[in-house]
Tab-separated table of C-alpha atoms and ligand atoms in Angstrom:
chain	number	residue	atom	x	y	z
A	281	UNK	CA	62.962	-22.918	-22.449
A	282	UNK	CA	65.408	-20.421	-20.039
A	283	UNK	CA	64.905	-20.128	-15.726
A	284	UNK	CA	66.566	-17.742	-14.224
A	285	UNK	CA	66.812	-16.646	-10.735
A	286	UNK	CA	66.559	-13.539	-8.928
A	287	UNK	CA	67.262	-13.108	-4.617
A	288	UNK	CA	65.143	-10.445	-3.324
A	289	UNK	CA	66.216	-11.858	0.313
A	290	UNK	CA	67.627	-14.151	2.325
A	291	UNK	CA	70.385	-14.209	0.588
A	292	UNK	CA	73.583	-12.852	2.961
A	293	UNK	CA	70.892	-13.035	5.648
A	294	UNK	CA	68.405	-14.581	7.952
A	295	UNK	CA	65.180	-12.441	7.053
A	296	UNK	CA	63.183	-11.532	4.062
A	297	UNK	CA	63.503	-15.098	2.028
A	298	UNK	CA	61.875	-14.655	-1.356
A	299	UNK	CA	63.891	-16.403	-4.462
A	300	UNK	CA	62.546	-15.039	-7.697
A	301	UNK	CA	62.332	-17.548	-10.383
A	302	UNK	CA	61.569	-16.686	-13.888
A	303	UNK	CA	60.983	-19.875	-16.114
A	304	UNK	CA	59.936	-18.532	-19.546
A	305	UNK	CA	57.323	-15.961	-18.937
A	306	UNK	CA	55.931	-17.638	-16.007
A	307	UNK	CA	57.075	-15.787	-12.795
A	308	UNK	CA	56.719	-17.785	-10.231
A	309	UNK	CA	58.128	-16.546	-6.108
A	310	UNK	CA	59.793	-18.683	-3.827
A	311	UNK	CA	59.109	-17.038	0.132
A	312	UNK	CA	57.413	-14.008	0.397
A	313	UNK	CA	59.121	-13.246	3.109
A	314	UNK	CA	58.998	-10.785	6.094
A	315	UNK	CA	63.135	-8.545	6.705
A	316	UNK	CA	63.814	-8.626	10.663
A	317	UNK	CA	66.186	-7.560	12.896
A	318	UNK	CA	68.545	-4.379	12.016
A	319	UNK	CA	67.157	-0.868	10.698
A	320	UNK	CA	68.466	-1.472	6.922
A	321	UNK	CA	67.165	-4.412	6.261
A	322	UNK	CA	64.103	-3.824	7.724
A	323	UNK	CA	63.623	-0.919	5.208
A	324	UNK	CA	64.136	-2.984	3.016
A	325	UNK	CA	60.013	-3.756	3.369
A	326	UNK	CA	58.736	-0.413	2.275
A	327	UNK	CA	60.881	-0.489	-0.619
A	328	UNK	CA	58.249	-0.747	-4.073
A	329	UNK	CA	58.892	-4.708	-4.875
A	330	UNK	CA	61.568	-5.520	-7.768
A	331	UNK	CA	58.771	-6.723	-10.085
A	332	UNK	CA	55.122	-5.825	-10.394
A	333	UNK	CA	53.765	-8.036	-7.880
A	334	UNK	CA	50.380	-8.026	-10.323
A	335	UNK	CA	53.246	-9.777	-12.759
A	336	UNK	CA	54.183	-12.644	-10.570
A	337	UNK	CA	52.234	-15.716	-11.135
A	338	UNK	CA	52.630	-17.851	-8.171
A	339	UNK	CA	53.976	-18.115	-4.981
A	340	UNK	CA	55.526	-21.455	-2.930
A	341	UNK	CA	55.716	-20.949	1.113
A	342	UNK	CA	57.930	-23.467	2.235
A	343	UNK	CA	57.054	-22.837	6.258
A	344	UNK	CA	55.157	-20.778	8.087
A	345	UNK	CA	57.117	-17.505	9.955
A	346	UNK	CA	57.008	-14.609	9.310
A	347	UNK	CA	60.860	-14.579	7.641
A	348	UNK	CA	59.209	-16.834	5.155
A	349	UNK	CA	55.446	-15.579	4.744
A	350	UNK	CA	55.383	-12.300	6.810
A	351	UNK	CA	55.404	-10.400	3.603
A	352	UNK	CA	52.789	-11.816	1.526
A	353	UNK	CA	49.613	-9.310	2.911
A	354	UNK	CA	51.936	-6.407	1.226
A	355	UNK	CA	52.309	-8.525	-1.790
A	356	UNK	CA	48.865	-8.602	-1.736
A	357	UNK	CA	48.247	-5.477	-0.568
A	358	UNK	CA	50.531	-4.323	-4.106
A	359	UNK	CA	47.935	-5.970	-6.124
A	360	UNK	CA	49.075	-10.106	-6.276
A	361	UNK	CA	46.161	-12.091	-7.085
A	362	UNK	CA	47.065	-15.930	-7.908
A	363	UNK	CA	47.655	-18.737	-5.762
A	364	UNK	CA	49.923	-18.651	-3.052
A	365	UNK	CA	50.584	-22.974	-2.120
A	366	UNK	CA	51.613	-24.246	0.737
A	367	UNK	CA	50.844	-27.431	3.350
A	368	UNK	CA	47.604	-27.611	4.360
A	369	UNK	CA	49.580	-27.325	8.547
A	370	UNK	CA	51.331	-24.211	6.971
A	371	UNK	CA	47.932	-22.330	5.786
A	372	UNK	CA	46.428	-22.855	9.396
A	373	UNK	CA	49.582	-21.461	10.776
A	374	UNK	CA	49.954	-18.736	8.020
A	375	UNK	CA	46.560	-17.946	9.833
A	376	UNK	CA	47.340	-17.209	13.002
A	377	UNK	CA	50.782	-15.535	12.607
A	378	UNK	CA	49.900	-13.061	9.818
A	379	UNK	CA	47.223	-11.756	11.877
A	380	UNK	CA	49.455	-11.775	14.968
A	381	UNK	CA	51.922	-10.108	12.109
A	382	UNK	CA	49.478	-7.520	11.210
A	383	UNK	CA	48.520	-6.543	14.870
A	384	UNK	CA	51.953	-6.107	15.412
A	385	UNK	CA	53.351	-3.774	12.101
A	386	UNK	CA	49.270	-0.978	13.342
A	387	UNK	CA	50.727	-1.627	17.261
A	388	UNK	CA	54.466	-0.393	16.135
A	389	UNK	CA	52.526	2.264	14.128
A	390	UNK	CA	50.678	3.570	16.599
A	391	UNK	CA	53.312	3.804	18.718
A	392	UNK	CA	55.625	5.965	16.178
A	393	UNK	CA	52.729	7.818	15.898
A	394	UNK	CA	52.350	8.437	19.672
A	395	UNK	CA	55.897	9.358	20.438
A	396	UNK	CA	56.428	11.465	17.028
A	397	UNK	CA	59.955	9.077	16.445
A	398	UNK	CA	58.658	8.690	12.544
A	399	UNK	CA	59.965	11.007	9.868
A	400	UNK	CA	56.344	10.849	8.372
A	401	UNK	CA	53.073	12.197	9.201
A	402	UNK	CA	50.982	9.207	9.919
A	403	UNK	CA	53.404	6.570	10.375
A	404	UNK	CA	51.801	3.688	8.745
A	405	UNK	CA	51.503	0.286	9.353
A	406	UNK	CA	53.347	-1.635	7.554
A	407	UNK	CA	49.386	-4.204	6.360
A	408	UNK	CA	46.804	-3.781	8.506
A	409	UNK	CA	45.216	-7.204	11.199
A	410	UNK	CA	42.463	-6.658	7.985
A	411	UNK	CA	45.122	-6.917	5.246
A	412	UNK	CA	46.554	-9.396	6.580
A	413	UNK	CA	43.664	-11.890	6.471
A	414	UNK	CA	43.387	-10.437	2.698
A	415	UNK	CA	45.637	-13.180	1.658
A	416	UNK	CA	43.803	-16.482	2.896
A	417	UNK	CA	41.171	-16.636	0.208
A	418	UNK	CA	44.950	-17.003	-2.095
A	419	UNK	CA	45.829	-19.940	-0.171
A	420	UNK	CA	46.084	-23.156	-2.080
A	421	UNK	CA	47.209	-26.092	0.363
A	422	UNK	CA	48.487	-29.378	-0.641
A	423	UNK	CA	49.530	-32.714	0.838
A	424	UNK	CA	53.285	-33.581	1.871
A	425	UNK	CA	54.987	-35.772	-1.336
A	426	UNK	CA	52.309	-34.925	-3.670
A	427	UNK	CA	52.796	-33.567	-6.976
A	428	UNK	CA	50.722	-31.088	-8.155
A	429	UNK	CA	50.545	-29.049	-11.960
A	430	UNK	CA	51.836	-25.282	-10.642
A	431	UNK	CA	51.489	-25.278	-14.694
A	432	UNK	CA	51.552	-27.923	-17.546
A	433	UNK	CA	55.201	-28.058	-17.480
A	434	UNK	CA	56.438	-27.379	-13.549
A	435	UNK	CA	55.299	-29.066	-11.139
A	436	UNK	CA	55.881	-28.865	-7.383
A	437	UNK	CA	56.023	-31.451	-4.789
A	438	UNK	CA	56.504	-30.776	-0.284
A	439	UNK	CA	59.125	-32.754	1.529
A	440	UNK	CA	59.070	-33.027	5.074
A	441	UNK	CA	61.710	-30.804	6.587
A	442	UNK	CA	61.056	-31.292	10.244
A	443	UNK	CA	61.680	-27.109	11.665
A	444	UNK	CA	57.952	-26.966	12.866
A	445	UNK	CA	54.502	-28.113	12.218
A	446	UNK	CA	53.960	-28.241	8.428
A	447	UNK	CA	57.320	-26.839	7.773
A	448	UNK	CA	58.767	-27.903	3.588
A	449	UNK	CA	61.566	-28.764	1.323
A	450	UNK	CA	59.769	-27.348	-1.921
A	451	UNK	CA	60.782	-29.197	-5.066
A	452	UNK	CA	60.157	-27.949	-8.889
A	453	UNK	CA	60.611	-29.650	-11.547
A	454	UNK	CA	60.602	-27.769	-14.706
A	455	UNK	CA	59.633	-29.673	-18.406
A	456	UNK	CA	61.811	-28.433	-21.287
A	457	UNK	CA	61.400	-29.424	-24.204
A	458	UNK	CA	64.555	-31.750	-24.525
A	459	UNK	CA	65.152	-32.099	-20.664
A	460	UNK	CA	63.797	-31.805	-17.167
A	461	UNK	CA	65.668	-30.242	-14.302
A	462	UNK	CA	64.560	-31.047	-10.997
A	463	UNK	CA	64.557	-27.256	-8.121
A	464	UNK	CA	65.125	-28.465	-4.616
A	465	UNK	CA	64.675	-25.242	-1.629
A	466	UNK	CA	65.622	-27.066	1.686
A	467	UNK	CA	62.862	-23.835	3.077
A	468	UNK	CA	63.999	-24.111	7.271
A	469	UNK	CA	65.529	-27.224	7.469
A	470	UNK	CA	64.631	-29.664	11.145
A	471	UNK	CA	67.155	-31.161	13.565
A	472	UNK	CA	67.789	-34.935	13.954
A	473	UNK	CA	66.192	-37.832	16.489
A	474	UNK	CA	64.170	-33.901	18.056
A	475	UNK	CA	61.196	-35.312	20.408
A	476	UNK	CA	58.335	-33.176	18.666
A	477	UNK	CA	59.415	-33.012	14.742
A	478	UNK	CA	60.361	-36.302	12.868
A	479	UNK	CA	63.882	-36.446	10.778
A	480	UNK	CA	63.697	-34.046	7.800
A	481	UNK	CA	63.241	-35.736	4.164
A	482	UNK	CA	66.326	-37.454	3.117
A	483	UNK	CA	67.016	-35.709	-0.985
A	484	UNK	CA	68.827	-37.447	-2.811
A	485	UNK	CA	69.257	-35.432	-5.847
A	486	UNK	CA	68.475	-31.742	-7.436
A	487	UNK	CA	70.115	-29.629	-10.835
A	488	UNK	CA	70.616	-27.053	-8.966
A	489	UNK	CA	69.848	-26.291	-4.781
A	490	UNK	CA	68.969	-23.470	-2.178
A	491	UNK	CA	70.299	-24.403	1.153
A	492	UNK	CA	69.893	-22.192	4.459
A	493	UNK	CA	72.456	-22.120	6.275
A	494	UNK	CA	71.625	-20.210	9.818
A	495	UNK	CA	74.089	-22.321	12.466
A	496	UNK	CA	76.130	-23.564	9.023
A	497	UNK	CA	79.217	-23.032	11.225
A	498	UNK	CA	77.903	-23.598	14.834
A	499	UNK	CA	77.303	-26.638	16.334
A	500	UNK	CA	74.590	-26.843	18.541
A	501	UNK	CA	74.930	-27.560	22.690
A	502	UNK	CA	74.438	-31.331	23.948
A	503	UNK	CA	72.083	-30.193	27.056
A	504	UNK	CA	69.768	-33.027	28.881
A	505	UNK	CA	66.352	-30.031	28.603
A	506	UNK	CA	64.781	-32.192	30.284
A	507	UNK	CA	67.031	-32.703	33.833
A	508	UNK	CA	68.213	-29.080	33.019
A	509	UNK	CA	64.421	-27.838	33.681
A	510	UNK	CA	63.971	-30.519	36.390
A	511	UNK	CA	66.466	-28.971	38.597
A	512	UNK	CA	65.685	-25.308	38.072
A	513	UNK	CA	62.220	-26.179	38.711
A	514	UNK	CA	63.081	-27.961	41.737
A	515	UNK	CA	64.834	-25.254	43.529
A	516	UNK	CA	62.692	-22.291	42.900
A	517	UNK	CA	60.152	-24.409	44.479
A	518	UNK	CA	62.556	-25.297	47.695
A	519	UNK	CA	63.195	-21.519	47.181
A	520	UNK	CA	59.356	-21.368	47.719
A	521	UNK	CA	59.685	-19.373	44.070
A	522	UNK	CA	57.563	-19.104	41.060
A	523	UNK	CA	59.061	-20.293	37.155
A	524	UNK	CA	58.541	-18.075	34.736
A	525	UNK	CA	59.266	-19.441	31.017
A	526	UNK	CA	58.738	-16.832	28.087
A	527	UNK	CA	58.815	-18.994	24.748
A	528	UNK	CA	58.083	-18.690	21.027
A	529	UNK	CA	54.699	-19.803	20.616
A	530	UNK	CA	55.229	-21.998	17.603
A	531	UNK	CA	57.118	-25.256	18.587
A	532	UNK	CA	58.870	-23.452	21.221
A	533	UNK	CA	55.581	-23.724	23.546
A	534	UNK	CA	54.407	-27.206	22.476
A	535	UNK	CA	58.046	-28.611	22.929
A	536	UNK	CA	58.132	-27.611	26.926
A	537	UNK	CA	54.635	-29.061	27.181
A	538	UNK	CA	56.011	-32.815	26.332
A	539	UNK	CA	58.941	-32.019	28.684
A	540	UNK	CA	57.072	-31.173	31.386
A	541	UNK	CA	54.171	-33.854	31.067
A	542	UNK	CA	57.107	-36.188	30.787
A	543	UNK	CA	58.731	-34.657	34.101
A	544	UNK	CA	54.906	-35.018	35.405
A	545	UNK	CA	54.439	-38.476	34.288
A	546	UNK	CA	57.890	-39.967	36.137
A	547	UNK	CA	57.517	-37.792	38.691
A	548	UNK	CA	60.592	-35.512	39.381
A	549	UNK	CA	58.486	-32.626	40.278
A	550	UNK	CA	55.484	-32.467	42.094
A	551	UNK	CA	51.633	-31.903	41.212
A	552	UNK	CA	51.850	-27.780	39.967
A	553	UNK	CA	49.563	-25.262	37.439
A	554	UNK	CA	51.151	-24.903	34.887
A	555	UNK	CA	50.076	-21.999	32.803
A	556	UNK	CA	50.328	-21.161	28.897
A	557	UNK	CA	49.717	-17.750	28.902
A	558	UNK	CA	49.212	-16.543	24.937
A	559	UNK	CA	46.518	-16.794	23.348
A	560	UNK	CA	48.661	-17.657	20.263
A	561	UNK	CA	50.317	-20.569	21.273
A	562	UNK	CA	47.333	-22.129	23.010
A	563	UNK	CA	46.276	-21.625	19.164
A	564	UNK	CA	49.069	-22.825	17.511
A	565	UNK	CA	48.883	-25.683	20.294
A	566	UNK	CA	45.229	-26.596	19.031
A	567	UNK	CA	47.128	-27.149	15.512
A	568	UNK	CA	49.310	-29.558	17.713
A	569	UNK	CA	45.938	-31.466	18.381
A	570	UNK	CA	44.779	-31.037	14.799
A	571	UNK	CA	47.893	-32.373	12.672
A	572	UNK	CA	49.174	-34.865	14.262
A	573	UNK	CA	50.214	-36.800	11.874
A	574	UNK	CA	52.955	-34.536	11.634
A	575	UNK	CA	54.719	-35.119	14.435
A	576	UNK	CA	55.572	-37.580	16.785
A	577	UNK	CA	53.518	-37.052	19.579
A	578	UNK	CA	50.443	-38.968	17.612
A	579	UNK	CA	50.409	-42.617	19.264
A	580	UNK	CA	50.222	-40.610	22.451
A	581	UNK	CA	47.855	-37.654	21.469
A	582	UNK	CA	45.061	-40.913	20.661
A	583	UNK	CA	45.913	-43.153	23.605
A	584	UNK	CA	44.344	-42.176	27.338
A	585	UNK	CA	47.116	-39.372	27.966
A	586	UNK	CA	47.098	-36.567	25.451
A	587	UNK	CA	50.477	-35.006	26.020
A	588	UNK	CA	48.358	-31.286	25.438
A	589	UNK	CA	45.502	-32.192	28.270
A	590	UNK	CA	47.526	-33.019	31.051
A	591	UNK	CA	45.524	-32.275	34.029
A	592	UNK	CA	48.478	-29.566	35.504
A	593	UNK	CA	48.035	-27.827	32.748
A	594	UNK	CA	45.628	-24.819	32.635
A	595	UNK	CA	45.688	-22.896	29.095
A	596	UNK	CA	45.230	-18.723	30.316
A	597	UNK	CA	42.252	-17.471	27.249
A	598	UNK	CA	41.178	-13.899	29.060
A	599	UNK	CA	43.505	-11.200	30.205
A	600	UNK	CA	41.599	-11.067	33.897
A	601	UNK	CA	42.638	-14.392	34.478
A	602	UNK	CA	46.469	-13.802	33.093
A	603	UNK	CA	46.354	-11.532	35.360
A	604	UNK	CA	45.386	-13.730	38.202
A	605	UNK	CA	48.262	-15.525	37.875
A	606	UNK	CA	50.479	-12.403	39.126
A	607	UNK	CA	48.770	-13.247	42.592
A	608	UNK	CA	50.354	-16.646	43.180
A	609	UNK	CA	53.459	-16.989	45.124
A	610	UNK	CA	55.239	-20.260	45.194
A	611	UNK	CA	55.106	-23.693	43.107
A	612	UNK	CA	53.728	-22.906	39.894
A	613	UNK	CA	55.219	-22.780	35.636
A	614	UNK	CA	53.907	-19.939	34.020
A	615	UNK	CA	54.340	-20.020	29.663
A	616	UNK	CA	54.115	-16.325	28.032
A	617	UNK	CA	55.027	-15.376	25.009
A	618	UNK	CA	56.854	-13.096	23.166
A	619	UNK	CA	59.898	-15.654	23.163
A	620	UNK	CA	62.377	-12.459	23.548
A	621	UNK	CA	60.589	-10.303	25.699
A	622	UNK	CA	59.155	-7.157	23.231
A	623	UNK	CA	55.847	-7.396	24.224
A	624	UNK	CA	52.476	-9.563	24.712
A	625	UNK	CA	51.915	-10.560	28.075
A	626	UNK	CA	55.341	-11.807	29.354
A	627	UNK	CA	55.489	-8.121	29.845
A	628	UNK	CA	53.313	-8.218	33.162
A	629	UNK	CA	54.278	-11.321	34.429
A	630	UNK	CA	58.322	-9.851	34.338
A	631	UNK	CA	57.090	-6.590	35.770
A	632	UNK	CA	55.839	-8.570	38.418
A	633	UNK	CA	58.089	-11.458	38.866
A	634	UNK	CA	61.431	-9.549	38.054
A	635	UNK	CA	61.625	-8.011	41.520
A	636	UNK	CA	61.200	-11.653	43.579
A	637	UNK	CA	63.846	-12.864	44.711
A	638	UNK	CA	62.025	-16.491	44.495
A	639	UNK	CA	61.169	-16.029	41.313
A	640	UNK	CA	63.353	-17.894	38.408
A	641	UNK	CA	62.809	-16.823	35.086
A	642	UNK	CA	64.154	-19.408	32.639
A	643	UNK	CA	65.541	-18.575	28.880
A	644	UNK	CA	64.769	-21.338	26.374
A	645	UNK	CA	65.451	-20.218	23.540
A	646	UNK	CA	68.022	-17.379	21.272
A	647	UNK	CA	68.086	-13.805	22.263
A	648	UNK	CA	68.586	-11.189	19.449
A	649	UNK	CA	70.305	-8.595	20.420
A	650	UNK	CA	69.265	-5.114	22.159
A	651	UNK	CA	65.989	-6.924	23.299
A	652	UNK	CA	63.965	-7.132	26.412
A	653	UNK	CA	65.332	-10.577	26.622
A	654	UNK	CA	69.039	-10.612	25.829
A	655	UNK	CA	69.332	-7.262	28.729
A	656	UNK	CA	66.990	-10.341	31.083
A	657	UNK	CA	69.597	-12.912	29.852
A	658	UNK	CA	72.782	-10.543	30.094
A	659	UNK	CA	70.794	-9.801	34.092
A	660	UNK	CA	71.059	-6.182	33.688
A	661	UNK	CA	70.186	-4.467	36.854
A	662	UNK	CA	67.153	-2.920	36.135
A	663	UNK	CA	65.028	-3.227	32.718
A	664	UNK	CA	62.441	-1.098	31.456
A	665	UNK	CA	58.925	-2.348	31.128
A	666	UNK	CA	55.395	-0.757	30.618
A	667	UNK	CA	58.250	2.915	31.106
A	668	UNK	CA	59.309	2.084	34.156
A	669	UNK	CA	62.769	0.659	35.747
A	670	UNK	CA	62.213	-2.702	37.335
A	671	UNK	CA	64.626	-3.960	39.088
A	672	UNK	CA	65.982	-7.385	38.699
A	673	UNK	CA	66.069	-9.686	41.467
A	674	UNK	CA	65.025	-13.140	40.538
A	675	UNK	CA	66.578	-15.997	39.354
A	676	UNK	CA	67.554	-16.120	35.366
A	677	UNK	CA	68.397	-19.708	34.340
A	678	UNK	CA	69.410	-19.973	30.448
A	679	UNK	CA	68.845	-23.416	28.724
A	680	UNK	CA	70.293	-23.433	25.610
A	681	UNK	CA	69.932	-25.458	22.252
A	682	UNK	CA	66.216	-25.684	22.366
A	683	UNK	CA	66.832	-24.854	18.196
A	684	UNK	CA	64.409	-25.442	15.879
A	685	UNK	CA	67.205	-25.360	12.713
A	686	UNK	CA	69.372	-28.107	11.824
A	687	UNK	CA	72.946	-26.981	13.642
A	688	UNK	CA	76.594	-27.481	11.374
A	689	UNK	CA	76.585	-30.925	11.450
A	690	UNK	CA	72.769	-31.744	11.178
A	691	UNK	CA	73.391	-29.411	8.090
A	692	UNK	CA	75.787	-31.572	6.633
A	693	UNK	CA	74.225	-35.391	7.737
A	694	UNK	CA	70.913	-33.489	4.713
A	695	UNK	CA	73.126	-32.643	1.907
A	696	UNK	CA	75.577	-36.267	2.929
A	697	UNK	CA	72.365	-37.483	1.672
A	698	UNK	CA	72.363	-36.450	-2.157
A	699	UNK	CA	74.173	-39.170	-4.221
A	700	UNK	CA	75.396	-36.857	-6.818
A	701	UNK	CA	76.015	-33.149	-5.990
A	702	UNK	CA	74.389	-30.782	-7.634
A	703	UNK	CA	75.194	-28.139	-10.267
A	704	UNK	CA	75.384	-25.781	-8.340
A	705	UNK	CA	74.956	-25.114	-4.434
A	706	UNK	CA	73.293	-21.778	-3.365
A	707	UNK	CA	74.210	-20.619	0.453
A	708	UNK	CA	71.306	-19.234	1.215
A	709	UNK	CA	69.483	-18.234	4.455
A	710	UNK	CA	72.575	-17.192	6.697
A	711	UNK	CA	74.336	-14.626	7.933
A	712	UNK	CA	78.324	-14.031	6.946
A	713	UNK	CA	79.999	-16.485	8.981
A	714	UNK	CA	77.266	-18.753	8.852
A	715	UNK	CA	76.834	-19.165	4.473
A	716	UNK	CA	81.062	-19.176	4.065
A	717	UNK	CA	82.281	-21.816	6.609
A	718	UNK	CA	79.120	-24.365	5.033
A	719	UNK	CA	80.577	-22.855	1.401
A	720	UNK	CA	84.128	-24.381	2.726
A	721	UNK	CA	82.656	-27.852	4.506
A	722	UNK	CA	80.566	-28.701	1.427
A	723	UNK	CA	83.173	-27.491	-1.651
A	724	UNK	CA	86.231	-29.201	0.626
A	725	UNK	CA	84.578	-32.090	1.814
A	726	UNK	CA	81.613	-33.103	-0.704
A	727	UNK	CA	83.012	-31.038	-3.790
A	728	UNK	CA	79.660	-29.066	-4.225
A	729	UNK	CA	79.178	-26.149	-6.423
A	730	UNK	CA	78.318	-23.791	-4.335
A	731	UNK	CA	77.890	-19.790	-4.286
A	732	UNK	CA	76.885	-17.617	-1.307
A	733	UNK	CA	74.196	-14.609	-3.502
A	734	UNK	CA	73.799	-11.622	-2.537
A	735	UNK	CA	70.979	-8.924	-2.206
A	736	UNK	CA	69.551	-9.037	-5.679
A	737	UNK	CA	71.669	-11.058	-7.998
A	738	UNK	CA	70.742	-12.507	-10.453
A	739	UNK	CA	71.611	-16.393	-12.997
A	740	UNK	CA	71.122	-17.360	-15.819
A	741	UNK	CA	70.067	-21.275	-14.510
A	742	UNK	CA	69.183	-23.246	-17.483
A	743	UNK	CA	69.396	-21.200	-21.129
A	744	UNK	CA	67.556	-24.042	-24.044
A	745	UNK	CA	66.587	-26.440	-22.143
B	217	ZN	ZN1	62.029	-20.804	10.159
B	218	ZN	ZN1	64.401	-18.467	8.039
């Protein structure tokens, strides 16, 4: 039996994760992510798929983030009709996130049409919300730690990876005529001693390893988030203002809610309304309730004071009630998406709050270059929202270290669980600096045989096993 891999994404960049395995004639795609960020990357989403999607036999998804799952609707649209394996929580999260992605694609196409900036006469979305929904019937969701037979000689096991709800390492076991080989895809690796999620699983062996390297060159700053939040909230309330927190709907919003619930419980901040103003964040918080066994709030969820049901938390479901919050002048906290202020309800909050000197915007996540969130973080004097230039007069605070990704030290901690170094280790899902730094450390200190693959590169992994 022969095994080959081709890197269709997530190589030399953090987005577009797609690894095509060819096990004799069986084609299996691990992750099916969208390219995001720079235009030259995004254009790859529009190129013809390197193999006929109809010829693929199985897709294995590690987690619901769009850079790992966002190309699925396009793959299905182009003819993929087979199973899409994932964990139960990932299946539910993907339904929310792929719908949202389809909606965003439609909005972008409509915007391009209106502005006439597209080279095409009639710019089309990569896929629509409705097309995103077509892929859902192909989901086959699995338990963690169960072995599932993908084909008579390929089995799949999902192991807990932390990172976000449902996220997994994917372990594939391939039975050849003479030997059995284990392939391990790390997916995105979470944090250790995290407030919300458990530590990633200890993996002790694999023949071939794919490891992410997002923060291969960075140690996460050690910030006491609770102390930092408390200080900024109290100072803002003293100034008779409100706090606005732009936050990602998956993971970050729930993390902030947990911290706020603890601050209320400890009487560290006065009782005040906390508006959770994002339909997607509300749906995702529902999944954190439903899949409580997958995170550390398990005990609290079933006890008398469930974290997400704190009486101060107001889940804002309609657009009208969202806009009513603009009249609130003091002593309130608003959490809204999108996390980088590129769209969503957070825009109207920013429109009204940025000019108010007494209010504070707290940035709790990475802000990519070119986004509105980055401009706010850089305190540009005016920010464009809804086509208008809005004066930035409010206070802007940045609380670092909220990332859901293992930092440099945690990646090494995870890798040190291996009793024996894998035959090959592919360093993926990282920019050049992150991937190179991790390759150097693992080769020098741990004697790993590492390689940083390039986009579209392919390798023979085993011949005649
Ligand atoms: Zn991720
Ligand atoms: Zn990722």
